[in-house]
């Protein structure tokens, strides 16, 4: 009788362990799908915005690796459009950011590379005065 109880208890523990083990595993990427409308975006040095369409059958998060480039929506579920905003580039060099959209329930992600041209050069704040001003325009 004790042997039967031991076998039953052992089998229940084994079933419980297996259930917990498989429930804790991440969802397979075969069950997730995610597409994005653009993989590259280009902005002028003045900045701007562009829309990226996300088609997904799962929850996702989106974010940028640079503070000058932001996304309008950081969390979503299923299909959505996010707005990518590039602030004015105050430098005289091109800069690059990476937007990453990750599926929350599986190991799947997509990237958008954002390139921004150098900022516009500022005009001389103190231009040379006219060397021969004409006081009598008439």
PDB file of C-alpha atoms in Angstrom, residues 1 33 36 44 51 54 60 65 70 77 84 93 109-110 114-116 125 132 136:
ATOM      1  CA  UNK A   1       0.000   0.000   0.000  1.00  0.00           C
ATOM      2  CA  UNK A  33       4.569  36.823 -36.691  1.00  0.00           C
ATOM      3  CA  UNK A  36       7.193  46.221 -40.399  1.00  0.00           C
ATOM      4  CA  UNK A  44      16.994  65.861 -43.118  1.00  0.00           C
ATOM      5  CA  UNK A  51       5.032  56.463 -39.871  1.00  0.00           C
ATOM      6  CA  UNK A  54       3.543  47.077 -37.623  1.00  0.00           C
ATOM      7  CA  UNK A  60       5.077  44.085 -28.758  1.00  0.00           C
ATOM      8  CA  UNK A  65      18.544  53.578 -28.791  1.00  0.00           C
ATOM      9  CA  UNK A  70      11.609  58.759 -30.439  1.00  0.00           C
ATOM     10  CA  UNK A  77      -0.885  44.471 -29.412  1.00  0.00           C
ATOM     11  CA  UNK A  84       9.055  57.971 -35.518  1.00  0.00           C
ATOM     12  CA  UNK A  93      27.706  65.355 -38.667  1.00  0.00           C
ATOM     13  CA  UNK A 109      12.225  41.386 -33.231  1.00  0.00           C
ATOM     14  CA  UNK A 110      12.469  43.784 -36.152  1.00  0.00           C
ATOM     15  CA  UNK A 114      17.193  55.784 -38.860  1.00  0.00           C
ATOM     16  CA  UNK A 115      19.702  58.088 -40.533  1.00  0.00           C
ATOM     17  CA  UNK A 116      19.675  61.854 -40.139  1.00  0.00           C
ATOM     18  CA  UNK A 125      25.003  86.180 -37.001  1.00  0.00           C
ATOM     19  CA  UNK A 132      30.045 101.824 -48.954  1.00  0.00           C
ATOM     20  CA  UNK A 136      20.846 108.969 -50.449  1.00  0.00           C
TER      21      UNK A 136
END
